[in-house]
CSV table of C-alpha atoms in Angstrom, one decimal:
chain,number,residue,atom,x,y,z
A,1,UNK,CA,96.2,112.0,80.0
A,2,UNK,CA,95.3,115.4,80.8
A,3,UNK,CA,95.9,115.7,84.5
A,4,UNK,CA,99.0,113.6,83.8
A,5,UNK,CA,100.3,115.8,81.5
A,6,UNK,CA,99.3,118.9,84.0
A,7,UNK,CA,100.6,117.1,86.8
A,8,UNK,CA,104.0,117.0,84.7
A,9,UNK,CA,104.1,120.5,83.8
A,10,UNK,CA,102.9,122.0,87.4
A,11,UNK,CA,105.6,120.6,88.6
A,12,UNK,CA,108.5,121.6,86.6
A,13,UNK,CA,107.1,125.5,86.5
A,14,UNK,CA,106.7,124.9,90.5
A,15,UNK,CA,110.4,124.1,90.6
A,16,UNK,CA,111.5,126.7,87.9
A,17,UNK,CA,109.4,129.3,89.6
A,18,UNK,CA,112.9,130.8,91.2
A,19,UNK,CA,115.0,130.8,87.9
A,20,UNK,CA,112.2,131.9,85.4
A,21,UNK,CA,110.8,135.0,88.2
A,22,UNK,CA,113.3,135.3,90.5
A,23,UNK,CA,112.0,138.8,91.3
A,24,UNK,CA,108.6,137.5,91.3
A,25,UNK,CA,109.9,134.7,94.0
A,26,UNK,CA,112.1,137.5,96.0
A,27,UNK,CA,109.1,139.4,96.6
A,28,UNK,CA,106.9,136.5,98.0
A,29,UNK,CA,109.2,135.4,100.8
A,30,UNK,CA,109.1,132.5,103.2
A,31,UNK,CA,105.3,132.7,102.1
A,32,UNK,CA,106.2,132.0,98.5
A,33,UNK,CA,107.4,128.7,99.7
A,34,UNK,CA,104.5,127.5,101.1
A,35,UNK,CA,102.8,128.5,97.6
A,36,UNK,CA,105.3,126.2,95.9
A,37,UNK,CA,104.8,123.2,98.6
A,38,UNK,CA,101.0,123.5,97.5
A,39,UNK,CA,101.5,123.2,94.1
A,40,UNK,CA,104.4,120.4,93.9
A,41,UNK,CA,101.7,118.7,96.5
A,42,UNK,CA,99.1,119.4,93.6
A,43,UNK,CA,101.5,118.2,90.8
A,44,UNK,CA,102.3,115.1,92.4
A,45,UNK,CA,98.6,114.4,92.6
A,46,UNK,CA,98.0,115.4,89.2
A,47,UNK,CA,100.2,113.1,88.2
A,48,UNK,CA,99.5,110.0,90.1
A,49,UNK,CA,95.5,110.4,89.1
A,50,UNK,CA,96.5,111.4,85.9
A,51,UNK,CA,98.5,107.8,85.2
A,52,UNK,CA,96.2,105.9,87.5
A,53,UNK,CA,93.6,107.0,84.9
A,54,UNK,CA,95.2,106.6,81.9
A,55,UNK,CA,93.9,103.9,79.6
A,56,UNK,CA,97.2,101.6,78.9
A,57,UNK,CA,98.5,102.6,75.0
A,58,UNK,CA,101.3,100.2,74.1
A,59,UNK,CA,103.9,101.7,72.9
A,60,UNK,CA,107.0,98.8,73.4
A,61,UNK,CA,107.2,96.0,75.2
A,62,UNK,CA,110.3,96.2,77.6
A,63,UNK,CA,112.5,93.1,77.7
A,64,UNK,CA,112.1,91.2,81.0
A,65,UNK,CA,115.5,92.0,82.1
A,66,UNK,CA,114.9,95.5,82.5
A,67,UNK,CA,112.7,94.8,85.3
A,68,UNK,CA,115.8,93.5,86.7
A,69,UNK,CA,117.9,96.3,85.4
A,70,UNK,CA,114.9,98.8,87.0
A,71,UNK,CA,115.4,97.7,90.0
A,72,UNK,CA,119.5,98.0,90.5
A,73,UNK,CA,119.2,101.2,89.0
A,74,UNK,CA,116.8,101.9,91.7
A,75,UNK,CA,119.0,101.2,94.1
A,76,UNK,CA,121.5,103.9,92.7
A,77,UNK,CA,119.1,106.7,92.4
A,78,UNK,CA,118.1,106.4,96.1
A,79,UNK,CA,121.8,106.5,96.4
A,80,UNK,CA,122.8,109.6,93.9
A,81,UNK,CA,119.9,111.1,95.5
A,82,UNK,CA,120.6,110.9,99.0
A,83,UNK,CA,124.4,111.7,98.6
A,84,UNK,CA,123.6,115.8,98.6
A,85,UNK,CA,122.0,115.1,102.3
A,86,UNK,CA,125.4,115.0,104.5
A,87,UNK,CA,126.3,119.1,104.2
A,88,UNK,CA,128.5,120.3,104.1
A,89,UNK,CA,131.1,117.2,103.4
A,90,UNK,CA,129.5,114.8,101.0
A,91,UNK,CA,129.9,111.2,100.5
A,92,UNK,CA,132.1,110.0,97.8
A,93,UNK,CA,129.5,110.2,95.2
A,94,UNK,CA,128.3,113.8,96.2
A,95,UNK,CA,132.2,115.0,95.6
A,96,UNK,CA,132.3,113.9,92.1
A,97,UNK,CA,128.6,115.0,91.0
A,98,UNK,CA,127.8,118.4,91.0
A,99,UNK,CA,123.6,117.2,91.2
A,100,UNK,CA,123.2,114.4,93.0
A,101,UNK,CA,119.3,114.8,93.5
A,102,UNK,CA,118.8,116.1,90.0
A,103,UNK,CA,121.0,112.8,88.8
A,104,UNK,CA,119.6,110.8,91.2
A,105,UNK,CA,116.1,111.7,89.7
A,106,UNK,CA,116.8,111.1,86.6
A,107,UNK,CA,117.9,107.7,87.0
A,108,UNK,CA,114.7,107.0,88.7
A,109,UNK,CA,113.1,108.3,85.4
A,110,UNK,CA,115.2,106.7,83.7
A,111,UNK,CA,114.7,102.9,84.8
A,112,UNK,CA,111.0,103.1,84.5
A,113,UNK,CA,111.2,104.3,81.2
A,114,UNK,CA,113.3,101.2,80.4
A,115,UNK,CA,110.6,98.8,82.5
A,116,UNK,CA,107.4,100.9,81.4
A,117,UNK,CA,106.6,100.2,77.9
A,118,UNK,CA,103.2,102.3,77.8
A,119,UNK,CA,102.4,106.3,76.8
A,120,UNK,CA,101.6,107.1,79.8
A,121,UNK,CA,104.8,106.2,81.8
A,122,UNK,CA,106.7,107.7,78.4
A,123,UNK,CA,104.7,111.0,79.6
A,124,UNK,CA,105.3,110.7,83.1
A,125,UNK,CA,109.0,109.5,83.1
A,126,UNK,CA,110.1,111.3,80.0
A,127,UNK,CA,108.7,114.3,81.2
A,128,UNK,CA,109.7,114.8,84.5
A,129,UNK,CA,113.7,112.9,82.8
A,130,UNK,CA,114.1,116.2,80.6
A,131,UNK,CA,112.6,118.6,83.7
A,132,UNK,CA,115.4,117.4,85.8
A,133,UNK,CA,118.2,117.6,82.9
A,134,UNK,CA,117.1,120.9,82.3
A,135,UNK,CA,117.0,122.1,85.4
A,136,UNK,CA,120.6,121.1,85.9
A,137,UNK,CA,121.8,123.0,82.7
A,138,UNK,CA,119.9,125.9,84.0
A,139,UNK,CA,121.5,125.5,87.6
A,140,UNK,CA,124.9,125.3,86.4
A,141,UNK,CA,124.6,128.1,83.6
A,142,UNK,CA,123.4,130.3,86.4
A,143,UNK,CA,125.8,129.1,89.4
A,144,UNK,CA,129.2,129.1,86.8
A,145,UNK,CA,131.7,126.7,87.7
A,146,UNK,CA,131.0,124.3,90.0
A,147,UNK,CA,133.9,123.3,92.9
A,148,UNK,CA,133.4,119.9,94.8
A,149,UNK,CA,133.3,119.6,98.1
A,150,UNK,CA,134.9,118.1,100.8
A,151,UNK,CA,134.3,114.6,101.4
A,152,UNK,CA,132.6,113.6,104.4
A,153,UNK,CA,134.3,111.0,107.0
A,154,UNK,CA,133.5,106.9,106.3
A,155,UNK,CA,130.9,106.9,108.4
A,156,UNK,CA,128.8,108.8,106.4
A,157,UNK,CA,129.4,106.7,104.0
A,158,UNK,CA,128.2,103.7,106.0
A,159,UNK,CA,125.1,105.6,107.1
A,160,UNK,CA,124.0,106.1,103.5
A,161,UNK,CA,124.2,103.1,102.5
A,162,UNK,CA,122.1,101.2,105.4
A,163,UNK,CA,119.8,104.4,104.3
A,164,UNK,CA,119.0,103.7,100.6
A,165,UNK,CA,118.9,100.3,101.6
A,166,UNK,CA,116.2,100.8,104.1
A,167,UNK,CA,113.8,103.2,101.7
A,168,UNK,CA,114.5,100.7,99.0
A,169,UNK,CA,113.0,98.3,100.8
A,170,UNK,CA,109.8,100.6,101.7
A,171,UNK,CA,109.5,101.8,98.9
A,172,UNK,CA,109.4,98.1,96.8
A,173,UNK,CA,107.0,97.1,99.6
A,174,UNK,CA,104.9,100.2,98.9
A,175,UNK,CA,104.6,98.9,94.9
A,176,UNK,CA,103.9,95.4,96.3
A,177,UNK,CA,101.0,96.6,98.3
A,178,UNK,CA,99.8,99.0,95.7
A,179,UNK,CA,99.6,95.8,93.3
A,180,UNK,CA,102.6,96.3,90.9
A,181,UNK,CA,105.6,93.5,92.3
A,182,UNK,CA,109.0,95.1,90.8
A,183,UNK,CA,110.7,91.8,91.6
A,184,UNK,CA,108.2,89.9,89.1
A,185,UNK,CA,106.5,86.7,90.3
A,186,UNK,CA,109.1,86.6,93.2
């Protein structure tokens, strides 16, 4: 659980590394974003070693319809998260939330927590759930109020949809291949 939990931390200090030393950041540059790649790229690997490696610790045993419930929620985070790409209109959704990523993250985290009944996804999706709420808070204390943009034409709309529905797709087929089926024995 140690890598997973260093994983977990690396990465939100990696993405709070602008708030907490914004001087600190200011003074790196453009080469303080390649730091930051390199240690998001070492977090995520932290992490996925770190819960491959984990020996399974029951904590609850998810009802089978979350597995269900995972999965459409899925299907909304890829939404929420990719409503902050179209700049600077923004789909419907992205007009009405002032985080879209952040939220779409968190409902990511969110659904496995509710399919994932073991410590290690706790760790994992509970950590990284109350990085990206607090990250938010911090965003908007800093930023003040927020004022939504304009929304971007239809098609944009369209576009997004035919997107999250395509990644969805790779990304369940991903899992599948890996050896863990989120559509059950379907």
């Amino acid at each position: 659980m140690t890598l997973l939990i260093l994983g977990v931390l690396i990465w939100a200090l990696a993405h709070s590394f602008k708030r907490i030393a914004p001087a600190t950041r200011a003074r790196l540059g453009e080469p303080g974003k390649g730091l930051v790649t390199v240690l998001l790229i070492g977090a995520i690997v932290l992490m996925v070693l770190g819960y491959r490696q984990a020996d399974f610790i029951f904590v609850w045993s998810p009802p089978s319809f979350f597995g269900h419930l995972n999965n459409l929620l899925m299907l909304l985070a890829f939404y929420c998260f990719g409503a902050s790409a179209a700049k600077p209109a923004k789909v419907w959704l992205g007009t009405k939330l002032r985080h879209p990523q952040l939220t779409g993250f968190g409902i990511w985290a969110v659904a496995h927590l509710l399919a994932n009944g073991d410590l290690a996804s706790i760790i994992l999706f509970g950590g990284l759930l109350i990085w990206a709420i607090i990250v938010a808070r911090v965003i908007n204390a800093a930023e003040g109020p927020w004022v939504a943009p304009a929304q971007a034409p239809v098609k944009k709309e369209i576009t997004l949809v035919v997107i999250t529905l395509v990644l969805y797709s790779i990304v369940a087929a991903i899992h599948i291949w890996l050896g863990v089926n989120p559509f059950g024995g379907v």
